[in-house]
Short mmCIF file of C-alpha atoms in Angstrom, two decimals:
data_model
loop_
_atom_site.label_atom_id
_atom_site.label_comp_id
_atom_site.label_asym_id
_atom_site.label_seq_id
_atom_site.Cartn_x
_atom_site.Cartn_y
_atom_site.Cartn_z
CA UNK A 303 0.35 -0.12 -0.11
CA UNK A 304 0.79 3.45 -0.45
CA UNK A 305 3.03 5.00 1.71
CA UNK A 306 6.55 6.21 3.06
CA UNK A 307 7.87 6.03 6.39
CA UNK A 308 8.59 9.75 6.54
CA UNK A 309 6.68 11.57 9.42
CA UNK A 310 3.50 12.90 8.38
CA UNK A 311 0.65 15.27 10.25
CA UNK A 312 -1.28 13.81 12.59
CA UNK A 313 -4.90 13.78 10.45
CA UNK A 314 -8.23 13.69 11.41
CA UNK A 315 -11.88 14.16 10.28
CA UNK A 316 -15.21 14.59 11.36
CA UNK A 317 -18.12 13.08 9.25
CA UNK A 318 -19.46 15.46 6.28
CA UNK A 319 -22.46 16.66 7.29
CA UNK A 320 -25.30 16.32 5.54
CA UNK A 321 -27.02 19.89 4.92
CA UNK A 322 -30.21 18.45 4.25
CA UNK A 323 -31.39 19.81 7.30
CA UNK A 324 -30.31 22.37 9.92
CA UNK A 325 -26.87 21.64 12.67
CA UNK A 326 -27.94 19.56 15.32
CA UNK A 327 -26.45 18.98 19.18
CA UNK A 328 -24.76 15.47 17.72
CA UNK A 329 -23.14 17.60 14.86
CA UNK A 330 -21.81 19.91 18.15
CA UNK A 331 -20.61 16.78 19.98
CA UNK A 332 -18.50 15.10 17.28
CA UNK A 333 -17.38 18.45 16.10
CA UNK A 334 -16.17 19.05 19.48
CA UNK A 335 -14.50 15.80 20.05
CA UNK A 336 -12.95 16.00 16.71
CA UNK A 337 -11.28 19.37 17.85
CA UNK A 338 -10.10 18.02 21.28
CA UNK A 339 -8.25 15.67 19.88
CA UNK A 340 -7.01 18.09 17.37
CA UNK A 341 -5.84 20.24 20.05
CA UNK A 342 -4.20 18.05 22.35
CA UNK A 343 -2.26 16.49 19.27
CA UNK A 344 -0.79 20.77 18.77
CA UNK A 345 -0.39 21.12 22.50
CA UNK A 346 2.34 17.72 22.74
CA UNK A 347 3.78 19.11 19.56
CA UNK A 348 2.67 17.48 16.88
CA UNK A 349 1.38 19.04 13.78
CA UNK A 350 -2.42 18.08 13.28
CA UNK A 351 -4.93 18.78 10.68
CA UNK A 352 -8.03 18.69 11.50
CA UNK A 353 -11.34 18.53 8.24
CA UNK A 354 -15.19 18.67 8.85
CA UNK A 355 -17.04 20.05 5.98
CA UNK A 356 -20.55 19.78 4.62
CA UNK A 357 -21.69 16.48 2.12
CA UNK A 358 -24.01 18.55 -0.45
CA UNK A 359 -25.29 15.89 -3.02
CA UNK A 360 -28.00 12.71 -3.61
CA UNK A 361 -31.31 11.95 -3.54
CA UNK A 362 -32.18 13.99 0.52
CA UNK A 363 -30.57 17.51 -1.16
CA UNK A 364 -32.26 16.96 -4.83
CA UNK A 365 -35.77 16.51 -2.72
CA UNK A 366 -35.16 18.99 0.33
CA UNK A 367 -34.13 21.93 -2.50
CA UNK A 368 -37.25 20.99 -4.30
CA UNK A 369 -39.33 21.67 -1.90
CA UNK A 370 -37.50 25.11 -0.55
CA UNK A 371 -38.31 25.57 -4.01
CA UNK A 372 -34.44 26.54 -4.57
CA UNK A 373 -31.53 25.04 -6.78
CA UNK A 374 -29.49 22.71 -5.84
CA UNK A 375 -26.42 24.57 -5.07
CA UNK A 376 -28.43 27.88 -3.40
CA UNK A 377 -29.85 25.83 -1.27
CA UNK A 378 -26.26 24.25 -0.30
CA UNK A 379 -24.58 27.28 -0.21
CA UNK A 380 -27.47 28.52 2.35
CA UNK A 381 -27.57 25.14 4.80
CA UNK A 382 -23.49 24.76 4.44
CA UNK A 383 -22.95 28.17 5.97
CA UNK A 384 -24.26 27.28 9.26
CA UNK A 385 -22.36 24.48 9.25
CA UNK A 386 -19.08 26.93 8.78
CA UNK A 387 -20.76 29.16 11.65
CA UNK A 388 -21.54 26.46 13.94
CA UNK A 389 -17.92 25.40 13.86
CA UNK A 390 -16.62 29.17 14.41
CA UNK A 391 -18.77 29.36 16.85
CA UNK A 392 -17.78 26.40 18.82
CA UNK A 393 -14.38 27.35 18.47
CA UNK A 394 -13.33 24.10 16.16
CA UNK A 395 -9.99 24.67 15.32
CA UNK A 396 -9.95 22.97 11.99
CA UNK A 397 -8.01 23.63 9.20
CA UNK A 398 -9.98 22.61 6.43
CA UNK A 399 -13.67 22.66 5.57
CA UNK A 400 -14.66 20.66 2.56
CA UNK A 401 -17.60 20.75 0.26
CA UNK A 402 -18.67 17.92 -1.90
CA UNK A 403 -19.76 20.60 -4.49
CA UNK A 404 -15.96 21.83 -4.76
CA UNK A 405 -14.45 21.33 -8.08
CA UNK A 406 -11.29 19.92 -6.38
CA UNK A 407 -13.48 17.20 -4.73
CA UNK A 408 -15.24 16.32 -8.34
CA UNK A 409 -12.28 16.00 -9.50
CA UNK A 410 -11.02 13.83 -6.80
CA UNK A 411 -14.04 11.34 -7.25
CA UNK A 412 -13.92 11.12 -10.41
CA UNK A 413 -10.16 10.02 -10.78
CA UNK A 414 -11.04 7.40 -7.92
CA UNK A 415 -14.03 6.06 -10.25
CA UNK A 416 -11.55 5.84 -13.21
CA UNK A 417 -8.73 4.12 -11.44
CA UNK A 418 -11.58 1.74 -9.71
CA UNK A 419 -12.97 0.71 -13.26
CA UNK A 420 -9.13 0.63 -14.30
CA UNK A 421 -8.73 -2.24 -11.74
CA UNK A 422 -11.53 -3.63 -12.91
CA UNK A 423 -13.70 -2.98 -9.68
CA UNK A 424 -16.60 -1.40 -11.36
CA UNK A 425 -19.25 -3.46 -13.67
CA UNK A 426 -22.91 -2.46 -15.10
CA UNK A 427 -25.71 -4.38 -13.94
CA UNK A 428 -29.18 -4.26 -13.51
CA UNK A 429 -30.02 -3.77 -10.25
CA UNK A 430 -33.02 -4.45 -8.61
CA UNK A 431 -33.31 -3.95 -4.29
CA UNK A 432 -34.28 -2.26 -1.42
CA UNK A 433 -33.13 1.50 -1.34
CA UNK A 434 -33.40 3.98 1.72
CA UNK A 435 -33.53 7.72 0.37
CA UNK A 436 -32.88 8.85 4.16
CA UNK A 437 -29.95 6.65 4.52
CA UNK A 438 -29.17 7.07 0.99
CA UNK A 439 -28.16 3.26 0.09
CA UNK A 440 -29.56 0.11 -0.89
CA UNK A 441 -29.82 -2.13 2.03
CA UNK A 442 -30.06 -6.61 1.00
CA UNK A 443 -33.21 -8.37 2.00
CA UNK A 444 -32.25 -10.05 5.80
CA UNK A 445 -30.94 -6.37 6.74
CA UNK A 446 -35.38 -5.05 6.34
CA UNK A 447 -38.13 -5.94 8.35
CA UNK A 448 -41.88 -4.72 8.68
CA UNK A 449 -42.44 -1.71 11.07
CA UNK A 450 -45.70 -0.03 12.18
CA UNK A 451 -45.42 4.19 12.22
CA UNK A 452 -46.96 4.82 16.39
CA UNK A 453 -48.90 7.91 15.23
CA UNK A 454 -50.12 7.01 12.00
CA UNK A 455 -50.76 3.10 11.88
CA UNK A 456 -49.48 2.76 8.82
CA UNK A 457 -46.88 -0.51 8.17
CA UNK A 458 -44.33 0.19 6.31
CA UNK A 459 -40.77 -1.45 5.43
CA UNK A 460 -37.30 0.09 7.18
CA UNK A 461 -33.99 -0.62 7.73
CA UNK A 462 -33.07 -2.77 10.51
CA UNK A 463 -30.22 -1.28 11.64
CA UNK A 464 -31.42 2.79 11.16
CA UNK A 465 -35.63 2.39 11.16
CA UNK A 466 -35.40 4.46 7.90
CA UNK A 467 -38.02 3.63 5.22
CA UNK A 468 -36.86 1.64 2.04
CA UNK A 469 -38.70 1.16 -1.55
CA UNK A 470 -38.18 -1.36 -3.68
CA UNK A 471 -36.42 -0.27 -6.70
CA UNK A 472 -35.44 -2.00 -9.88
CA UNK A 473 -32.56 0.04 -12.43
CA UNK A 474 -29.69 -0.19 -14.56
CA UNK A 475 -26.24 0.96 -12.96
CA UNK A 476 -22.84 0.42 -12.11
CA UNK A 477 -21.46 -1.87 -9.38
CA UNK A 478 -18.66 -2.46 -6.78
CA UNK A 479 -17.12 -5.43 -6.59
CA UNK A 480 -17.54 -5.77 -2.47
CA UNK A 481 -17.82 -9.15 -2.20
CA UNK A 482 -14.62 -9.56 -3.80
CA UNK A 483 -12.77 -8.02 -0.50
CA UNK A 484 -14.05 -9.93 2.13
CA UNK A 485 -11.53 -11.68 3.07
CA UNK A 486 -8.90 -8.71 2.45
CA UNK A 487 -11.43 -6.62 4.84
CA UNK A 488 -11.80 -9.51 7.66
CA UNK A 489 -7.73 -10.10 7.55
CA UNK A 490 -7.31 -6.26 8.15
CA UNK A 491 -9.52 -6.20 11.00
CA UNK A 492 -7.70 -9.15 12.63
CA UNK A 493 -4.55 -7.65 11.86
CA UNK A 494 -5.82 -3.93 13.31
CA UNK A 495 -7.91 -5.28 16.39
CA UNK A 496 -7.88 -1.23 17.03
CA UNK A 497 -9.22 -0.03 14.43
CA UNK A 498 -12.68 0.46 15.33
CA UNK A 499 -13.23 2.08 18.84
CA UNK A 500 -14.87 1.19 20.86
CA UNK A 501 -14.53 -3.06 20.49
CA UNK A 502 -18.24 -4.12 20.57
CA UNK A 503 -18.89 -1.76 17.22
CA UNK A 504 -15.98 -3.41 15.81
CA UNK A 505 -17.19 -7.34 16.71
CA UNK A 506 -20.60 -6.04 14.89
CA UNK A 507 -18.29 -4.67 11.92
CA UNK A 508 -16.90 -8.10 11.93
CA UNK A 509 -20.05 -10.11 11.95
CA UNK A 510 -22.01 -8.78 9.31
CA UNK A 511 -19.12 -8.72 6.99
CA UNK A 512 -18.27 -12.68 7.88
CA UNK A 513 -21.75 -13.19 6.89
CA UNK A 514 -21.33 -12.08 3.65
CA UNK A 515 -20.88 -8.90 1.66
CA UNK A 516 -23.10 -8.29 -1.93
CA UNK A 517 -21.85 -5.71 -4.54
CA UNK A 518 -22.48 -2.67 -3.94
CA UNK A 519 -25.03 -0.67 -5.96
CA UNK A 520 -22.46 2.91 -7.22
CA UNK A 521 -24.30 4.95 -9.42
CA UNK A 522 -28.28 6.11 -10.03
CA UNK A 523 -29.49 6.72 -13.30
CA UNK A 524 -29.61 10.56 -13.59
CA UNK A 525 -33.84 10.70 -14.53
CA UNK A 526 -33.93 8.96 -10.28
CA UNK A 527 -30.81 11.49 -8.82
CA UNK A 528 -29.49 14.10 -10.96
CA UNK A 529 -27.68 16.32 -8.07
CA UNK A 530 -24.62 14.83 -7.89
CA UNK A 531 -21.11 14.04 -9.80
CA UNK A 532 -21.87 12.17 -12.88
CA UNK A 533 -20.12 8.97 -14.15
CA UNK A 534 -17.16 9.66 -15.74
CA UNK A 535 -17.92 8.55 -19.51
CA UNK A 536 -21.76 7.97 -18.54
CA UNK A 537 -23.87 11.30 -18.17
CA UNK A 538 -26.59 9.12 -17.97
CA UNK A 539 -25.54 7.95 -14.03
CA UNK A 540 -24.59 9.68 -11.35
CA UNK A 541 -21.88 8.72 -8.50
CA UNK A 542 -23.27 6.92 -5.72
CA UNK A 543 -23.72 9.49 -2.65
CA UNK A 544 -21.70 7.79 -0.08
CA UNK A 545 -19.26 7.24 -2.93
CA UNK A 546 -18.40 10.32 -3.30
CA UNK A 547 -19.11 11.61 0.18
CA UNK A 548 -16.34 8.91 1.44
CA UNK A 549 -13.49 10.06 -1.12
CA UNK A 550 -13.54 13.78 0.40
CA UNK A 551 -10.82 12.31 3.36
CA UNK A 552 -8.15 11.90 0.82
CA UNK A 553 -9.43 14.74 -1.13
CA UNK A 554 -7.93 17.32 1.07
CA UNK A 555 -4.90 15.08 1.96
CA UNK A 556 -3.83 15.81 -1.60
CA UNK A 557 -5.60 13.48 -3.48
CA UNK A 558 -4.59 12.44 -6.68
CA UNK A 559 -1.57 12.46 -5.70
CA UNK A 560 1.65 12.83 -7.30
CA UNK A 561 4.53 10.15 -6.66
CA UNK A 562 6.20 10.34 -3.07
CA UNK A 563 3.70 12.82 -1.81
CA UNK A 564 0.86 10.26 -0.56
CA UNK A 565 1.93 11.00 3.46
CA UNK A 566 2.62 14.92 3.05
CA UNK A 567 -0.92 16.24 4.17
CA UNK A 568 -1.72 13.67 6.47
CA UNK A 569 -2.82 10.38 4.78
CA UNK A 570 -4.11 7.61 5.89
CA UNK A 571 -5.92 9.62 8.27
CA UNK A 572 -5.03 8.69 12.09
CA UNK A 573 -8.51 8.79 13.64
CA UNK A 574 -11.74 9.66 11.84
CA UNK A 575 -14.83 10.58 13.89
CA UNK A 576 -18.59 9.65 13.65
CA UNK A 577 -21.83 8.32 14.97
CA UNK A 578 -22.77 4.84 15.61
CA UNK A 579 -24.92 5.27 12.45
CA UNK A 580 -22.47 5.52 9.83
CA UNK A 581 -20.52 2.53 10.68
CA UNK A 582 -21.00 0.47 7.84
CA UNK A 583 -20.68 2.99 5.87
CA UNK A 584 -16.96 3.75 7.15
CA UNK A 585 -15.86 0.29 8.75
CA UNK A 586 -16.52 -1.77 5.63
CA UNK A 587 -17.04 0.66 2.50
CA UNK A 588 -14.41 3.04 3.09
CA UNK A 589 -11.55 0.60 3.76
CA UNK A 590 -13.05 -1.50 1.17
CA UNK A 591 -12.50 1.53 -1.91
CA UNK A 592 -9.29 1.98 -0.57
CA UNK A 593 -7.60 -1.65 -0.64
CA UNK A 594 -9.19 -1.62 -3.75
CA UNK A 595 -7.07 0.48 -4.90
CA UNK A 596 -4.28 0.06 -2.72
CA UNK A 597 -4.15 3.15 -0.62
CA UNK A 598 -3.91 2.37 3.53
CA UNK A 599 -7.36 3.07 5.47
CA UNK A 600 -7.51 5.01 8.18
CA UNK A 601 -5.47 3.69 10.96
CA UNK A 602 -8.68 4.07 13.77
CA UNK A 603 -12.72 5.09 13.33
CA UNK A 604 -13.67 6.66 16.65
CA UNK A 605 -17.37 5.78 16.22
CA UNK A 606 -19.55 7.63 19.07
CA UNK A 607 -22.76 7.08 20.40
CA UNK A 608 -25.91 9.31 20.04
CA UNK A 609 -27.83 11.64 22.66
CA UNK A 610 -31.16 11.71 23.91
CA UNK A 611 -33.68 13.67 25.72
CA UNK A 612 -35.79 11.64 28.09
CA UNK A 613 -34.18 9.25 27.21
CA UNK A 614 -36.12 9.41 23.84
CA UNK A 615 -34.40 9.16 20.55
CA UNK A 616 -34.04 13.10 19.50
CA UNK A 617 -36.36 13.84 16.26
CA UNK A 618 -37.95 16.77 14.45
CA UNK A 619 -41.00 14.66 14.37
CA UNK A 620 -41.59 14.87 18.59
CA UNK A 621 -39.53 18.05 18.49
CA UNK A 622 -37.06 17.25 20.74
CA UNK A 623 -34.15 18.29 18.90
CA UNK A 624 -31.92 20.25 20.78
CA UNK A 625 -30.35 23.91 17.98
CA UNK A 626 -26.59 24.39 19.16
CA UNK A 627 -26.91 27.81 18.69
CA UNK A 628 -29.06 28.48 21.19
CA UNK A 629 -27.41 25.86 23.30
CA UNK A 630 -24.00 28.27 22.67
CA UNK A 631 -26.15 31.17 23.80
CA UNK A 632 -27.46 30.32 26.21
CA UNK A 633 -24.39 28.12 28.32
CA UNK A 634 -21.67 29.44 26.75
CA UNK A 635 -19.35 27.76 24.22
CA UNK A 636 -17.14 26.50 27.02
CA UNK A 637 -19.77 24.96 29.52
CA UNK A 638 -21.19 23.28 26.52
CA UNK A 639 -17.61 21.65 25.38
CA UNK A 640 -17.46 20.65 28.83
CA UNK A 641 -21.05 19.12 29.37
CA UNK A 642 -20.87 17.15 26.05
CA UNK A 643 -17.90 15.71 26.53
CA UNK A 644 -17.80 14.74 30.60
CA UNK A 645 -21.29 13.63 29.67
CA UNK A 646 -21.56 12.22 25.67
CA UNK A 647 -21.33 8.70 25.28
CA UNK A 648 -18.88 6.80 23.09
CA UNK A 649 -20.24 3.26 23.76
CA UNK A 650 -23.58 4.20 24.67
CA UNK A 651 -26.13 7.23 24.46
CA UNK A 652 -26.02 10.15 26.50
CA UNK A 653 -29.16 11.92 28.08
CA UNK A 654 -29.52 15.70 27.01
CA UNK A 655 -31.20 18.15 29.79
CA UNK A 656 -30.52 21.41 30.55
CA UNK A 657 -30.89 21.02 34.38
CA UNK A 658 -27.91 18.11 33.95
CA UNK A 659 -26.20 20.96 32.44
CA UNK A 660 -26.70 23.34 35.18
CA UNK A 661 -26.06 20.89 37.40
CA UNK A 662 -22.98 19.75 36.22
CA UNK A 663 -21.95 23.51 35.71
CA UNK A 664 -22.26 24.33 39.60
CA UNK A 665 -21.01 20.81 41.03
CA UNK A 666 -17.60 20.87 38.67
CA UNK A 667 -17.41 24.32 37.35
CA UNK A 668 -18.73 27.23 39.93
CA UNK A 669 -18.57 24.88 42.91
CA UNK A 670 -15.17 22.95 41.89
CA UNK A 671 -12.55 24.68 39.96
CA UNK A 672 -13.89 28.57 39.96
CA UNK A 673 -14.45 27.78 43.59
CA UNK A 674 -10.53 26.56 44.20
CA UNK A 675 -9.52 29.36 42.24
CA UNK A 676 -11.03 32.04 43.98
CA UNK A 677 -10.33 30.65 47.18
CA UNK A 678 -6.17 30.52 46.31
CA UNK A 679 -6.06 33.46 44.59
CA UNK A 680 -8.51 35.89 46.30
CA UNK A 681 -7.84 35.47 49.70
CA UNK A 682 -6.32 38.13 52.07
CA UNK A 683 -4.64 35.56 54.20
CA UNK A 684 -1.94 34.75 52.04
CA UNK A 685 0.20 35.39 49.31
CA UNK A 686 0.73 33.21 46.40
CA UNK A 687 3.52 34.15 44.83
CA UNK A 688 5.04 34.61 48.13
CA UNK A 689 4.68 31.07 48.60
CA UNK A 690 6.16 29.98 45.15
CA UNK A 691 9.23 32.22 46.00
CA UNK A 692 9.20 30.35 49.38
CA UNK A 693 9.15 27.02 47.94
CA UNK A 694 12.48 27.53 46.03
CA UNK A 695 14.36 28.96 49.29
CA UNK A 696 13.55 26.23 51.45
CA UNK A 697 12.83 22.86 51.09
CA UNK A 698 9.00 21.82 51.22
CA UNK A 699 7.78 20.32 53.70
CA UNK A 700 6.72 16.46 53.30
CA UNK A 701 3.47 15.19 55.58
CA UNK A 702 0.76 12.11 54.32
CA UNK A 703 -1.65 14.43 53.09
CA UNK A 704 0.76 16.28 51.44
CA UNK A 705 2.60 13.18 49.77
CA UNK A 706 -0.62 11.65 48.57
CA UNK A 707 -1.89 14.58 46.79
CA UNK A 708 1.64 14.79 44.94
CA UNK A 709 1.76 11.05 44.17
CA UNK A 710 -2.15 11.98 42.60
CA UNK A 711 -1.56 15.10 40.42
CA UNK A 712 2.72 14.32 39.22
CA UNK A 713 1.35 11.63 36.94
CA UNK A 714 -1.96 13.30 35.42
CA UNK A 715 -0.51 14.92 32.29
CA UNK A 716 0.86 11.18 31.11
CA UNK A 717 -2.74 9.48 32.34
CA UNK A 718 -4.36 12.26 30.62
CA UNK A 719 -2.18 12.09 27.41
CA UNK A 720 -3.08 7.91 27.56
CA UNK A 721 -6.81 9.01 27.64
CA UNK A 722 -6.91 10.83 24.46
CA UNK A 723 -4.57 8.21 22.87
CA UNK A 724 -7.01 5.32 24.23
CA UNK A 725 -9.76 7.87 21.81
CA UNK A 726 -11.19 8.64 25.25
CA UNK A 727 -11.28 12.51 25.92
CA UNK A 728 -14.20 12.25 28.54
CA UNK A 729 -12.04 9.75 30.22
CA UNK A 730 -9.55 12.29 30.06
CA UNK A 731 -11.91 15.59 31.27
CA UNK A 732 -12.88 13.09 34.11
CA UNK A 733 -9.67 12.76 35.70
CA UNK A 734 -8.47 16.52 35.20
CA UNK A 735 -11.75 17.16 37.74
CA UNK A 736 -11.15 14.52 39.69
CA UNK A 737 -7.38 16.01 40.35
CA UNK A 738 -9.72 19.34 41.24
CA UNK A 739 -11.83 17.71 43.62
CA UNK A 740 -9.05 16.31 45.25
CA UNK A 741 -7.19 19.92 45.23
CA UNK A 742 -10.41 21.17 47.23
CA UNK A 743 -10.14 18.32 49.69
CA UNK A 744 -6.12 19.15 50.28
CA UNK A 745 -7.04 22.60 50.81
CA UNK A 746 -9.92 21.80 53.18
CA UNK A 747 -8.66 19.03 55.34
CA UNK A 748 -5.59 21.25 56.09
CA UNK A 749 -6.89 24.55 56.83
CA UNK A 750 -4.82 26.69 55.98
CA UNK A 751 -6.98 29.66 57.27
CA UNK A 752 -6.74 28.64 60.25
CA UNK A 753 -3.12 28.72 60.44
CA UNK A 754 -3.54 32.28 59.48
CA UNK A 755 -5.60 33.62 61.83
CA UNK A 756 -3.87 32.16 64.74
CA UNK A 757 -0.65 33.69 63.09
CA UNK A 758 1.21 31.75 61.12
CA UNK A 759 0.73 33.11 57.46
CA UNK A 760 4.49 33.11 57.14
CA UNK A 761 4.67 29.47 58.46
CA UNK A 762 6.49 27.14 56.15
CA UNK A 763 3.49 24.39 56.94
CA UNK A 764 0.76 27.50 55.54
CA UNK A 765 3.70 28.10 52.45
CA UNK A 766 3.74 24.46 51.56
CA UNK A 767 0.02 23.91 51.47
CA UNK A 768 -0.48 27.35 49.59
CA UNK A 769 2.17 26.09 47.12
CA UNK A 770 0.88 22.46 46.35
CA UNK A 771 -2.56 24.00 45.67
CA UNK A 772 -1.55 26.67 43.61
CA UNK A 773 0.99 23.99 40.99
CA UNK A 774 -2.22 21.97 40.90
CA UNK A 775 -4.19 24.79 39.50
CA UNK A 776 -1.57 25.68 37.20
CA UNK A 777 -1.00 21.99 36.18
CA UNK A 778 -4.81 21.65 35.37
CA UNK A 779 -5.31 24.94 34.41
CA UNK A 780 -2.56 23.90 31.16
CA UNK A 781 -4.13 20.72 30.57
CA UNK A 782 -7.95 22.13 30.46
CA UNK A 783 -6.71 24.02 27.62
CA UNK A 784 -7.63 21.62 25.09
CA UNK A 785 -11.03 21.07 25.97
CA UNK A 786 -11.82 24.55 27.13
CA UNK A 787 -9.97 27.20 25.06
CA UNK A 788 -10.88 30.39 26.52
CA UNK A 789 -12.31 29.48 30.06
CA UNK A 790 -8.23 27.87 30.76
CA UNK A 791 -6.94 30.94 29.21
CA UNK A 792 -8.65 32.99 31.58
CA UNK A 793 -8.05 31.12 34.54
CA UNK A 794 -4.02 30.62 33.64
CA UNK A 795 -4.25 34.51 33.22
CA UNK A 796 -5.16 34.93 37.06
CA UNK A 797 -2.61 32.75 38.35
CA UNK A 798 -0.19 35.03 36.34
CA UNK A 799 0.99 32.14 34.40
CA UNK A 800 2.91 33.51 31.11
CA UNK A 801 1.36 32.17 28.06
CA UNK A 802 4.96 30.55 26.68
CA UNK A 803 5.16 28.56 29.91
CA UNK A 804 1.59 26.66 28.92
CA UNK A 805 2.78 23.92 26.94
CA UNK A 806 2.34 20.53 27.81
CA UNK A 807 5.79 20.07 28.88
CA UNK A 808 5.16 21.84 31.49
CA UNK A 809 2.07 20.24 33.61
CA UNK A 810 4.62 19.11 36.10
CA UNK A 811 5.06 19.83 39.47
CA UNK A 812 7.92 22.69 40.12
CA UNK A 813 8.34 23.64 36.20
CA UNK A 814 7.17 26.69 36.67
CA UNK A 815 8.65 29.50 39.08
CA UNK A 816 7.24 32.92 38.01
CA UNK A 817 4.17 32.80 38.08
CA UNK A 818 1.55 33.94 41.45
CA UNK A 819 0.86 37.56 40.34
CA UNK A 820 -2.67 37.96 38.36
CA UNK A 821 -1.55 39.42 34.75
CA UNK A 822 -5.87 40.60 34.69
CA UNK A 823 -8.23 42.14 36.85
CA UNK A 824 -9.52 39.63 39.59
CA UNK A 825 -12.81 41.83 40.73
CA UNK A 826 -14.95 41.42 43.47
CA UNK A 827 -18.19 39.91 42.73
CA UNK A 828 -19.49 36.74 42.02
CA UNK A 829 -19.96 38.11 38.32
CA UNK A 830 -16.00 38.89 38.02
CA UNK A 831 -15.46 34.79 38.67
CA UNK A 832 -14.01 32.63 36.62
CA UNK A 833 -17.44 30.66 36.35
CA UNK A 834 -20.31 33.30 37.41
CA UNK A 835 -23.83 32.43 38.06
CA UNK A 836 -25.85 31.15 35.59
CA UNK A 837 -28.51 33.89 34.34
CA UNK A 838 -31.22 31.16 33.59
CA UNK A 839 -31.26 27.92 35.73
CA UNK A 840 -34.38 26.58 34.28
#
């Protein structure tokens, strides 16, 4: 397969989001997970590239544009702007925003098709089967079932996997020899057991492929689907939307590549982040397409679970879809990044609720981290800068409580780094919050205010307590940056940490001796705090 041993950028992608409807909270969750992974790898010193974008071809777009009485491209332009705006609003550090209507992408897709054709993987034949407009795919007989609409009482045939309605279709089109790649895929899964995260979904994929693969219809007649990329050399057919869409990941990695440049823009992707509803396309079809051309598949695919509300699936028909712009306007971008990361599900669905965001905000952020920063930095009973200076001049005192606290904080950066490399940002953030609670506990148990009131403000014992709390906060603030960029920056400003001293390497005890004098005014009211009271709590 293509590639050289040279160091390549860390390359990660979100799915390209379908523009037939407005963004929802699931889109924001995917973006945030990807952004944290990108920021973390930049944080530890890697060159990292994040690609996101919009999927703008296919039957659903064609129908949605017609319903809106708009030209398909105008319709796509309008909705793509909304997804771009969400990425910006959510502080997503994406390097690329690809649209499948981009001319460079069209060239890549048609070149990909011609390469598949040249290698004998494409043939033309009549296709009959169950087609799902919503999922933009054909399903085999074994993957459909009869369902009942609880609202109307109507029975219909649907995909077992997604529950979306299917219709019987008969047409002449092009096919991809997917069946020929069954053993190659299974061998790849065996030799790359961590290819799909979590492992439960890897098991599902292995089972699906082991049960057998049918060749895949990869085009639609133009009279059925006109909105898409034309099949090279046959203007009567439009390229299947998923083949078109999946190629986007290599389009922004420079495909078609000049010899020797395959890795320079990041391919193979280090991780591709997707929702669990598109596992089949990304974990079977996508690596199969790539293998057919001897292109390396992505190294890993992180498949996350969905958000529910009241333990019910979010849907437009029920009216419980969460608008991510409204959520950010209400709680702030960093609070939403925090909540989605901490509570979001990878293996299992997570339940969304405003009351849950308020609860997490009060306990973790306002009452936990924000309170700890205020207790240390705003107290009139001690001087943080003096404690740091004393710690350099005097030998530190160690007692069982301090020993235990140091043992907790010292390995924090490495433990979090491992969780990130395990593709579990939520677990990494939980480690960070555990450190916040443990530092609060260390402070409360030691009661330095009692020492100060007893006239021992300059005692080594008090200075030791404040120093270790300040160091813990400095390390926590540094490690918080990929998760909550703005709040972490403000926190480190409050602590007086020089912007040049906020790197991953500095997130160890004793690495910085220059901080302790705030770089910003601390203010006097609750509204000046790092995490002020929420304007609305219900």
